[in-house]
Short mmCIF file of N, CA and C in Angstrom, two decimals:
data_model
loop_
_atom_site.label_atom_id
_atom_site.label_comp_id
_atom_site.label_asym_id
_atom_site.label_seq_id
_atom_site.Cartn_x
_atom_site.Cartn_y
_atom_site.Cartn_z
N UNK S 510 74.37 157.82 54.35
CA UNK S 510 75.16 156.88 55.11
C UNK S 510 74.34 155.58 55.41
N UNK S 511 73.04 155.73 55.69
CA UNK S 511 72.22 154.60 55.97
C UNK S 511 72.20 153.61 54.81
N UNK S 512 72.27 154.12 53.60
CA UNK S 512 72.22 153.25 52.40
C UNK S 512 73.48 152.36 52.29
N UNK S 513 74.56 152.78 52.96
CA UNK S 513 75.80 152.01 52.85
C UNK S 513 75.80 150.75 53.72
N UNK S 514 74.88 150.68 54.69
CA UNK S 514 74.81 149.50 55.57
C UNK S 514 74.14 148.39 54.85
N UNK S 515 74.75 147.23 54.74
CA UNK S 515 74.07 146.09 54.05
C UNK S 515 72.77 145.79 54.71
N UNK S 516 71.76 145.50 53.93
CA UNK S 516 70.41 145.20 54.47
C UNK S 516 70.43 144.01 55.39
N UNK S 517 71.16 142.96 55.04
CA UNK S 517 71.20 141.79 55.91
C UNK S 517 71.69 142.11 57.31
N UNK S 518 72.71 142.95 57.39
CA UNK S 518 73.24 143.36 58.70
C UNK S 518 72.13 144.09 59.49
N UNK S 519 71.39 144.94 58.86
CA UNK S 519 70.33 145.69 59.51
C UNK S 519 69.27 144.73 60.01
N UNK S 520 68.88 143.72 59.24
CA UNK S 520 67.87 142.75 59.64
C UNK S 520 68.37 141.92 60.83
N UNK S 521 69.61 141.51 60.78
CA UNK S 521 70.16 140.72 61.91
C UNK S 521 70.13 141.54 63.20
N UNK S 522 70.53 142.80 63.11
CA UNK S 522 70.52 143.65 64.32
C UNK S 522 69.10 143.85 64.81
N UNK S 523 68.16 144.06 63.93
CA UNK S 523 66.78 144.25 64.31
C UNK S 523 66.22 142.97 64.95
N UNK S 524 66.54 141.81 64.36
CA UNK S 524 66.07 140.56 64.92
C UNK S 524 66.64 140.30 66.33
N UNK S 525 67.90 140.65 66.51
CA UNK S 525 68.54 140.50 67.80
C UNK S 525 67.86 141.38 68.85
N UNK S 526 67.59 142.64 68.43
CA UNK S 526 66.93 143.54 69.38
C UNK S 526 65.54 143.06 69.73
N UNK S 527 64.76 142.61 68.73
CA UNK S 527 63.42 142.10 68.93
C UNK S 527 63.44 140.86 69.86
N UNK S 528 64.41 139.99 69.61
CA UNK S 528 64.51 138.80 70.47
C UNK S 528 64.85 139.17 71.91
N UNK S 529 65.72 140.15 72.07
CA UNK S 529 66.10 140.56 73.45
C UNK S 529 64.87 141.19 74.13
N UNK S 530 64.07 141.97 73.41
CA UNK S 530 62.86 142.55 74.02
C UNK S 530 61.89 141.46 74.40
N UNK S 531 61.68 140.50 73.51
CA UNK S 531 60.72 139.37 73.82
C UNK S 531 61.18 138.62 75.03
N UNK S 532 62.47 138.35 75.14
CA UNK S 532 62.98 137.63 76.32
C UNK S 532 62.79 138.44 77.57
N UNK S 533 62.99 139.75 77.49
CA UNK S 533 62.82 140.60 78.66
C UNK S 533 61.37 140.54 79.15
N UNK S 534 60.40 140.64 78.27
CA UNK S 534 59.02 140.66 78.67
C UNK S 534 58.45 139.27 78.96
N UNK S 535 59.14 138.22 78.50
CA UNK S 535 58.72 136.88 78.87
C UNK S 535 59.03 136.56 80.31
N UNK S 536 60.08 137.15 80.86
CA UNK S 536 60.46 136.89 82.26
C UNK S 536 59.61 137.73 83.17
N UNK S 537 59.12 137.18 84.27
CA UNK S 537 58.37 138.01 85.24
C UNK S 537 59.32 139.03 85.85
N UNK S 538 58.76 140.22 86.14
CA UNK S 538 59.55 141.31 86.66
C UNK S 538 60.18 140.94 88.02
N UNK S 539 59.48 140.12 88.81
CA UNK S 539 60.03 139.72 90.12
C UNK S 539 61.33 138.97 89.94
N UNK S 540 61.48 138.17 88.88
CA UNK S 540 62.71 137.43 88.68
C UNK S 540 63.85 138.36 88.32
N UNK S 541 63.52 139.47 87.61
CA UNK S 541 64.55 140.43 87.27
C UNK S 541 65.08 141.13 88.51
N UNK S 542 64.26 141.25 89.55
CA UNK S 542 64.64 141.89 90.79
C UNK S 542 65.28 140.90 91.76
N UNK S 543 65.38 139.66 91.33
CA UNK S 543 65.98 138.65 92.21
C UNK S 543 64.98 137.94 93.11
N UNK S 544 63.72 138.27 92.98
CA UNK S 544 62.70 137.59 93.77
C UNK S 544 62.21 136.35 93.05
N UNK S 545 61.49 135.51 93.77
CA UNK S 545 60.93 134.32 93.17
C UNK S 545 59.82 134.70 92.20
N UNK S 546 59.77 134.10 90.99
CA UNK S 546 58.69 134.40 90.06
C UNK S 546 57.38 133.80 90.54
N UNK S 547 56.28 134.40 90.21
CA UNK S 547 54.96 133.92 90.62
C UNK S 547 54.33 133.13 89.45
N UNK S 548 55.12 132.48 88.73
CA UNK S 548 54.66 131.65 87.60
C UNK S 548 55.59 130.41 87.54
N UNK S 549 55.33 129.55 86.63
CA UNK S 549 56.15 128.37 86.50
C UNK S 549 56.17 127.95 85.02
N UNK S 550 57.14 127.21 84.63
CA UNK S 550 57.34 126.77 83.24
C UNK S 550 56.32 125.69 82.92
N UNK S 551 55.74 125.80 81.72
CA UNK S 551 54.74 124.83 81.31
C UNK S 551 54.92 124.50 79.82
N UNK S 552 54.82 123.21 79.51
CA UNK S 552 54.86 122.75 78.12
C UNK S 552 53.45 122.25 77.75
N UNK S 553 52.98 122.60 76.61
CA UNK S 553 51.66 122.16 76.15
C UNK S 553 51.85 121.52 74.77
N UNK S 554 51.34 120.30 74.65
CA UNK S 554 51.44 119.57 73.38
C UNK S 554 50.03 119.24 72.92
N UNK S 555 49.71 119.54 71.67
CA UNK S 555 48.40 119.21 71.13
C UNK S 555 48.53 118.03 70.19
N UNK S 556 47.71 117.03 70.41
CA UNK S 556 47.61 115.90 69.50
C UNK S 556 46.18 115.82 69.00
N UNK S 557 45.90 114.91 68.12
CA UNK S 557 44.54 114.80 67.53
C UNK S 557 43.49 114.54 68.59
N UNK S 558 43.79 113.78 69.59
CA UNK S 558 42.76 113.35 70.56
C UNK S 558 42.82 114.10 71.90
N UNK S 559 43.92 114.84 72.18
CA UNK S 559 44.03 115.42 73.51
C UNK S 559 45.12 116.49 73.55
N UNK S 560 45.06 117.28 74.60
CA UNK S 560 46.16 118.20 74.97
C UNK S 560 46.92 117.59 76.10
N UNK S 561 48.22 117.74 76.11
CA UNK S 561 49.08 117.23 77.14
C UNK S 561 49.84 118.40 77.74
N UNK S 562 49.68 118.60 79.03
CA UNK S 562 50.29 119.73 79.74
C UNK S 562 51.28 119.20 80.74
N UNK S 563 52.47 119.77 80.78
CA UNK S 563 53.49 119.42 81.83
C UNK S 563 53.91 120.69 82.45
N UNK S 564 53.70 120.83 83.79
CA UNK S 564 54.02 122.02 84.50
C UNK S 564 55.08 121.70 85.53
N UNK S 565 56.18 122.46 85.56
CA UNK S 565 57.23 122.24 86.54
C UNK S 565 56.86 122.85 87.87
N UNK S 566 56.70 122.02 88.88
CA UNK S 566 56.34 122.50 90.24
C UNK S 566 57.21 121.77 91.25
N UNK S 567 58.52 121.94 91.19
CA UNK S 567 59.38 121.23 92.15
C UNK S 567 59.13 121.69 93.60
N UNK S 568 59.14 120.69 94.49
CA UNK S 568 58.98 120.98 95.92
C UNK S 568 57.56 121.04 96.38
N UNK S 569 56.58 120.98 95.48
CA UNK S 569 55.17 121.02 95.84
C UNK S 569 54.65 119.59 95.99
N UNK S 570 53.74 119.42 96.97
CA UNK S 570 53.03 118.15 97.10
C UNK S 570 51.70 118.27 96.37
N UNK S 571 51.03 117.18 96.13
CA UNK S 571 49.77 117.22 95.42
C UNK S 571 48.69 117.93 96.22
N UNK S 572 48.86 118.01 97.54
CA UNK S 572 47.89 118.75 98.37
C UNK S 572 48.06 120.24 98.25
N UNK S 573 49.18 120.69 97.77
CA UNK S 573 49.44 122.13 97.60
C UNK S 573 49.08 122.66 96.18
N UNK S 574 48.59 121.76 95.33
CA UNK S 574 48.32 122.07 93.94
C UNK S 574 46.83 121.92 93.66
N UNK S 575 46.24 122.87 92.96
CA UNK S 575 44.84 122.79 92.53
C UNK S 575 44.78 122.93 91.00
N UNK S 576 43.98 122.11 90.43
CA UNK S 576 43.74 122.25 88.98
C UNK S 576 42.24 122.39 88.77
N UNK S 577 41.81 123.46 88.09
CA UNK S 577 40.37 123.75 87.93
C UNK S 577 40.08 124.12 86.47
N UNK S 578 38.87 123.80 86.05
CA UNK S 578 38.35 124.26 84.75
C UNK S 578 37.11 125.09 85.05
N UNK S 579 37.10 126.34 84.55
CA UNK S 579 35.89 127.16 84.71
C UNK S 579 35.86 128.14 83.52
N UNK S 580 34.71 128.19 82.91
CA UNK S 580 34.47 129.05 81.74
C UNK S 580 35.54 128.91 80.66
N UNK S 581 35.86 127.67 80.33
CA UNK S 581 36.87 127.32 79.32
C UNK S 581 38.30 127.76 79.70
N UNK S 582 38.57 128.03 80.94
CA UNK S 582 39.93 128.34 81.41
C UNK S 582 40.41 127.26 82.34
N UNK S 583 41.57 126.71 82.00
CA UNK S 583 42.27 125.75 82.88
C UNK S 583 43.20 126.57 83.75
N UNK S 584 43.03 126.41 85.06
CA UNK S 584 43.86 127.13 86.04
C UNK S 584 44.64 126.13 86.86
N UNK S 585 45.94 126.33 86.89
CA UNK S 585 46.82 125.55 87.75
C UNK S 585 47.36 126.51 88.80
N UNK S 586 47.11 126.12 90.06
CA UNK S 586 47.52 126.99 91.18
C UNK S 586 48.28 126.14 92.19
N UNK S 587 49.44 126.63 92.56
CA UNK S 587 50.28 125.98 93.59
C UNK S 587 50.54 127.00 94.68
N UNK S 588 50.25 126.60 95.92
CA UNK S 588 50.43 127.57 97.04
C UNK S 588 51.35 126.92 98.06
N UNK S 589 52.32 127.70 98.50
CA UNK S 589 53.31 127.21 99.46
C UNK S 589 53.30 128.11 100.68
N UNK S 590 53.28 127.44 101.84
CA UNK S 590 53.45 128.11 103.13
C UNK S 590 54.49 127.31 103.87
N UNK S 591 55.70 127.83 103.86
CA UNK S 591 56.82 127.12 104.45
C UNK S 591 57.34 127.91 105.62
N UNK S 592 57.59 127.24 106.73
CA UNK S 592 58.10 127.94 107.93
C UNK S 592 59.27 127.17 108.52
N UNK S 593 60.41 127.83 108.66
CA UNK S 593 61.58 127.26 109.32
C UNK S 593 61.96 128.18 110.47
N UNK S 594 62.06 127.63 111.62
CA UNK S 594 62.44 128.49 112.77
C UNK S 594 63.34 127.71 113.71
N UNK S 595 64.27 128.47 114.35
CA UNK S 595 65.18 127.88 115.32
C UNK S 595 65.13 128.77 116.56
N UNK S 596 65.00 128.14 117.72
CA UNK S 596 64.94 128.90 118.98
C UNK S 596 66.03 128.39 119.93
N UNK S 597 66.47 129.28 120.81
CA UNK S 597 67.45 128.88 121.83
C UNK S 597 66.71 128.24 123.04
N UNK S 598 67.46 127.95 124.07
CA UNK S 598 66.84 127.30 125.25
C UNK S 598 65.82 128.15 125.96
N UNK S 599 65.86 129.46 125.80
CA UNK S 599 64.89 130.37 126.36
C UNK S 599 63.71 130.62 125.46
N UNK S 600 63.56 129.85 124.39
CA UNK S 600 62.48 129.96 123.41
C UNK S 600 62.49 131.29 122.69
N UNK S 601 63.66 131.87 122.59
CA UNK S 601 63.80 133.15 121.80
C UNK S 601 64.24 132.74 120.38
N UNK S 602 63.79 133.48 119.40
CA UNK S 602 64.15 133.17 118.04
C UNK S 602 65.61 133.51 117.82
N UNK S 603 66.32 132.52 117.26
CA UNK S 603 67.67 132.74 116.77
C UNK S 603 67.59 133.04 115.29
N UNK S 604 66.71 132.31 114.59
CA UNK S 604 66.50 132.47 113.19
C UNK S 604 65.10 132.10 112.87
N UNK S 605 64.45 132.87 112.02
CA UNK S 605 63.09 132.56 111.59
C UNK S 605 62.96 132.89 110.12
N UNK S 606 62.63 131.91 109.31
CA UNK S 606 62.47 132.09 107.89
C UNK S 606 61.10 131.60 107.48
N UNK S 607 60.35 132.41 106.82
CA UNK S 607 59.06 132.01 106.30
C UNK S 607 59.03 132.35 104.82
N UNK S 608 58.42 131.45 104.09
CA UNK S 608 58.30 131.62 102.65
C UNK S 608 56.88 131.30 102.22
N UNK S 609 56.19 132.30 101.77
CA UNK S 609 54.81 132.09 101.32
C UNK S 609 54.77 132.48 99.85
N UNK S 610 53.98 131.80 99.10
CA UNK S 610 53.86 132.19 97.70
C UNK S 610 52.76 131.42 97.01
N UNK S 611 52.18 132.06 96.03
CA UNK S 611 51.15 131.42 95.21
C UNK S 611 51.62 131.55 93.74
N UNK S 612 51.58 130.46 93.04
CA UNK S 612 51.98 130.41 91.67
C UNK S 612 50.79 130.03 90.83
N UNK S 613 50.48 130.81 89.80
CA UNK S 613 49.26 130.55 89.02
C UNK S 613 49.52 130.67 87.52
N UNK S 614 48.97 129.76 86.75
CA UNK S 614 48.95 129.84 85.31
C UNK S 614 47.54 129.53 84.83
N UNK S 615 47.09 130.30 83.82
CA UNK S 615 45.77 130.06 83.24
C UNK S 615 45.90 129.91 81.75
N UNK S 616 45.12 128.96 81.22
CA UNK S 616 45.14 128.69 79.77
C UNK S 616 43.71 128.58 79.29
N UNK S 617 43.45 129.14 78.13
CA UNK S 617 42.14 129.00 77.53
C UNK S 617 42.09 127.64 76.80
N UNK S 618 41.07 126.86 77.08
CA UNK S 618 40.87 125.59 76.40
C UNK S 618 39.46 125.49 75.86
N UNK S 619 39.27 124.91 74.76
CA UNK S 619 37.93 124.83 74.14
C UNK S 619 37.72 123.42 73.58
N UNK S 620 36.52 123.01 73.53
CA UNK S 620 36.15 121.66 72.97
C UNK S 620 36.93 120.54 73.65
N UNK S 621 36.84 120.51 74.98
CA UNK S 621 37.49 119.42 75.72
C UNK S 621 36.42 118.63 76.49
N UNK S 622 36.80 117.45 76.83
CA UNK S 622 35.97 116.54 77.61
C UNK S 622 36.39 116.67 79.07
N UNK S 623 35.69 117.55 79.82
CA UNK S 623 36.08 117.89 81.18
C UNK S 623 36.03 116.68 82.12
N UNK S 624 35.12 115.73 81.90
CA UNK S 624 34.96 114.61 82.83
C UNK S 624 36.13 113.61 82.76
N UNK S 625 36.87 113.59 81.69
CA UNK S 625 37.92 112.58 81.54
C UNK S 625 39.34 113.12 81.70
N UNK S 626 39.50 114.34 82.23
CA UNK S 626 40.84 114.89 82.44
C UNK S 626 41.56 114.08 83.51
N UNK S 627 42.83 113.79 83.27
CA UNK S 627 43.65 113.02 84.21
C UNK S 627 44.83 113.91 84.64
N UNK S 628 45.17 113.87 85.93
CA UNK S 628 46.28 114.65 86.46
C UNK S 628 47.17 113.73 87.30
N UNK S 629 48.49 113.97 87.22
CA UNK S 629 49.44 113.13 87.92
C UNK S 629 50.66 114.00 88.25
N UNK S 630 51.10 113.92 89.50
CA UNK S 630 52.31 114.63 89.95
C UNK S 630 53.42 113.64 90.07
N UNK S 631 54.51 113.87 89.32
CA UNK S 631 55.59 112.90 89.30
C UNK S 631 56.95 113.65 89.25
N UNK S 632 57.76 113.44 90.28
CA UNK S 632 59.08 114.08 90.32
C UNK S 632 59.03 115.60 90.12
N UNK S 633 58.09 116.27 90.71
CA UNK S 633 58.00 117.74 90.61
C UNK S 633 57.39 118.25 89.34
N UNK S 634 56.83 117.36 88.51
CA UNK S 634 56.21 117.73 87.25
C UNK S 634 54.74 117.29 87.29
N UNK S 635 53.86 118.26 87.14
CA UNK S 635 52.42 118.00 87.05
C UNK S 635 52.12 117.65 85.62
N UNK S 636 51.53 116.48 85.38
CA UNK S 636 51.20 116.05 84.01
C UNK S 636 49.68 115.95 83.88
N UNK S 637 49.14 116.65 82.92
CA UNK S 637 47.72 116.64 82.66
C UNK S 637 47.44 116.06 81.26
N UNK S 638 46.43 115.23 81.17
CA UNK S 638 45.94 114.72 79.90
C UNK S 638 44.51 115.27 79.79
N UNK S 639 44.30 116.11 78.79
CA UNK S 639 43.02 116.74 78.59
C UNK S 639 42.43 116.29 77.28
N UNK S 640 41.52 115.29 77.31
CA UNK S 640 40.92 114.78 76.06
C UNK S 640 40.07 115.85 75.36
N UNK S 641 40.15 115.82 74.07
CA UNK S 641 39.35 116.73 73.28
C UNK S 641 37.95 116.16 73.13
N UNK S 642 36.98 116.98 72.98
CA UNK S 642 35.59 116.58 72.75
C UNK S 642 35.49 116.02 71.35
N UNK S 643 35.02 114.81 71.26
CA UNK S 643 34.89 114.16 69.91
C UNK S 643 33.39 114.06 69.57
N UNK S 644 32.97 114.89 68.64
CA UNK S 644 31.55 114.80 68.26
C UNK S 644 31.25 113.44 67.61
N UNK S 645 30.06 112.98 67.84
CA UNK S 645 29.69 111.67 67.29
C UNK S 645 29.64 111.76 65.80
N UNK S 646 30.22 110.78 65.18
CA UNK S 646 30.18 110.73 63.71
C UNK S 646 28.85 110.21 63.29
N UNK S 647 28.38 110.81 62.23
CA UNK S 647 27.04 110.40 61.74
C UNK S 647 27.15 109.03 61.13
N UNK S 648 26.09 108.25 61.40
CA UNK S 648 26.06 106.87 60.84
C UNK S 648 25.46 106.96 59.44
N UNK S 649 25.74 105.96 58.68
CA UNK S 649 25.20 105.89 57.33
C UNK S 649 23.71 105.67 57.44
N UNK S 650 22.98 106.46 56.72
CA UNK S 650 21.53 106.38 56.75
C UNK S 650 21.00 106.53 55.30
N UNK S 651 20.12 105.64 55.00
CA UNK S 651 19.49 105.65 53.66
C UNK S 651 18.35 106.68 53.71
N UNK S 652 18.31 107.58 52.79
CA UNK S 652 17.26 108.60 52.74
C UNK S 652 16.24 108.17 51.65
N UNK S 653 15.03 107.93 52.05
CA UNK S 653 13.98 107.54 51.06
C UNK S 653 13.62 108.73 50.17
N UNK S 654 13.32 108.43 48.93
CA UNK S 654 12.93 109.44 47.97
C UNK S 654 11.43 109.33 47.77
N UNK S 655 10.76 110.45 47.86
CA UNK S 655 9.28 110.46 47.68
C UNK S 655 8.90 110.58 46.24
#
């Protein structure tokens, strides 16, 4: 019976199943449970002279975001401590909402110029320009013959 199934149909079904599994594991488990994910979306573009990173961090101020390079790992960390509370005239809580969270992404980077990295937060998007290390090109040199 298996031989009667067209091969193309089998490949399409397998590809769909593989895609669904990849999408499942790409999403943080917290988001599947309805909680806030502890990660954020990031785009990375590589060009000849630099890497360009754009990380979505809506609602964060630049004081709540840290960008570090250590042992060839770029770490972007955003930490939020938000407190909303309402009290009645007797200073009793009517409503109290607190939201704490830390969001972290790490990327391995190699052959970069750490001193010239630029970071900018604009409309909830952190933009990093990470220049690549450019080895000095050798100059033309005449070699004498003995």
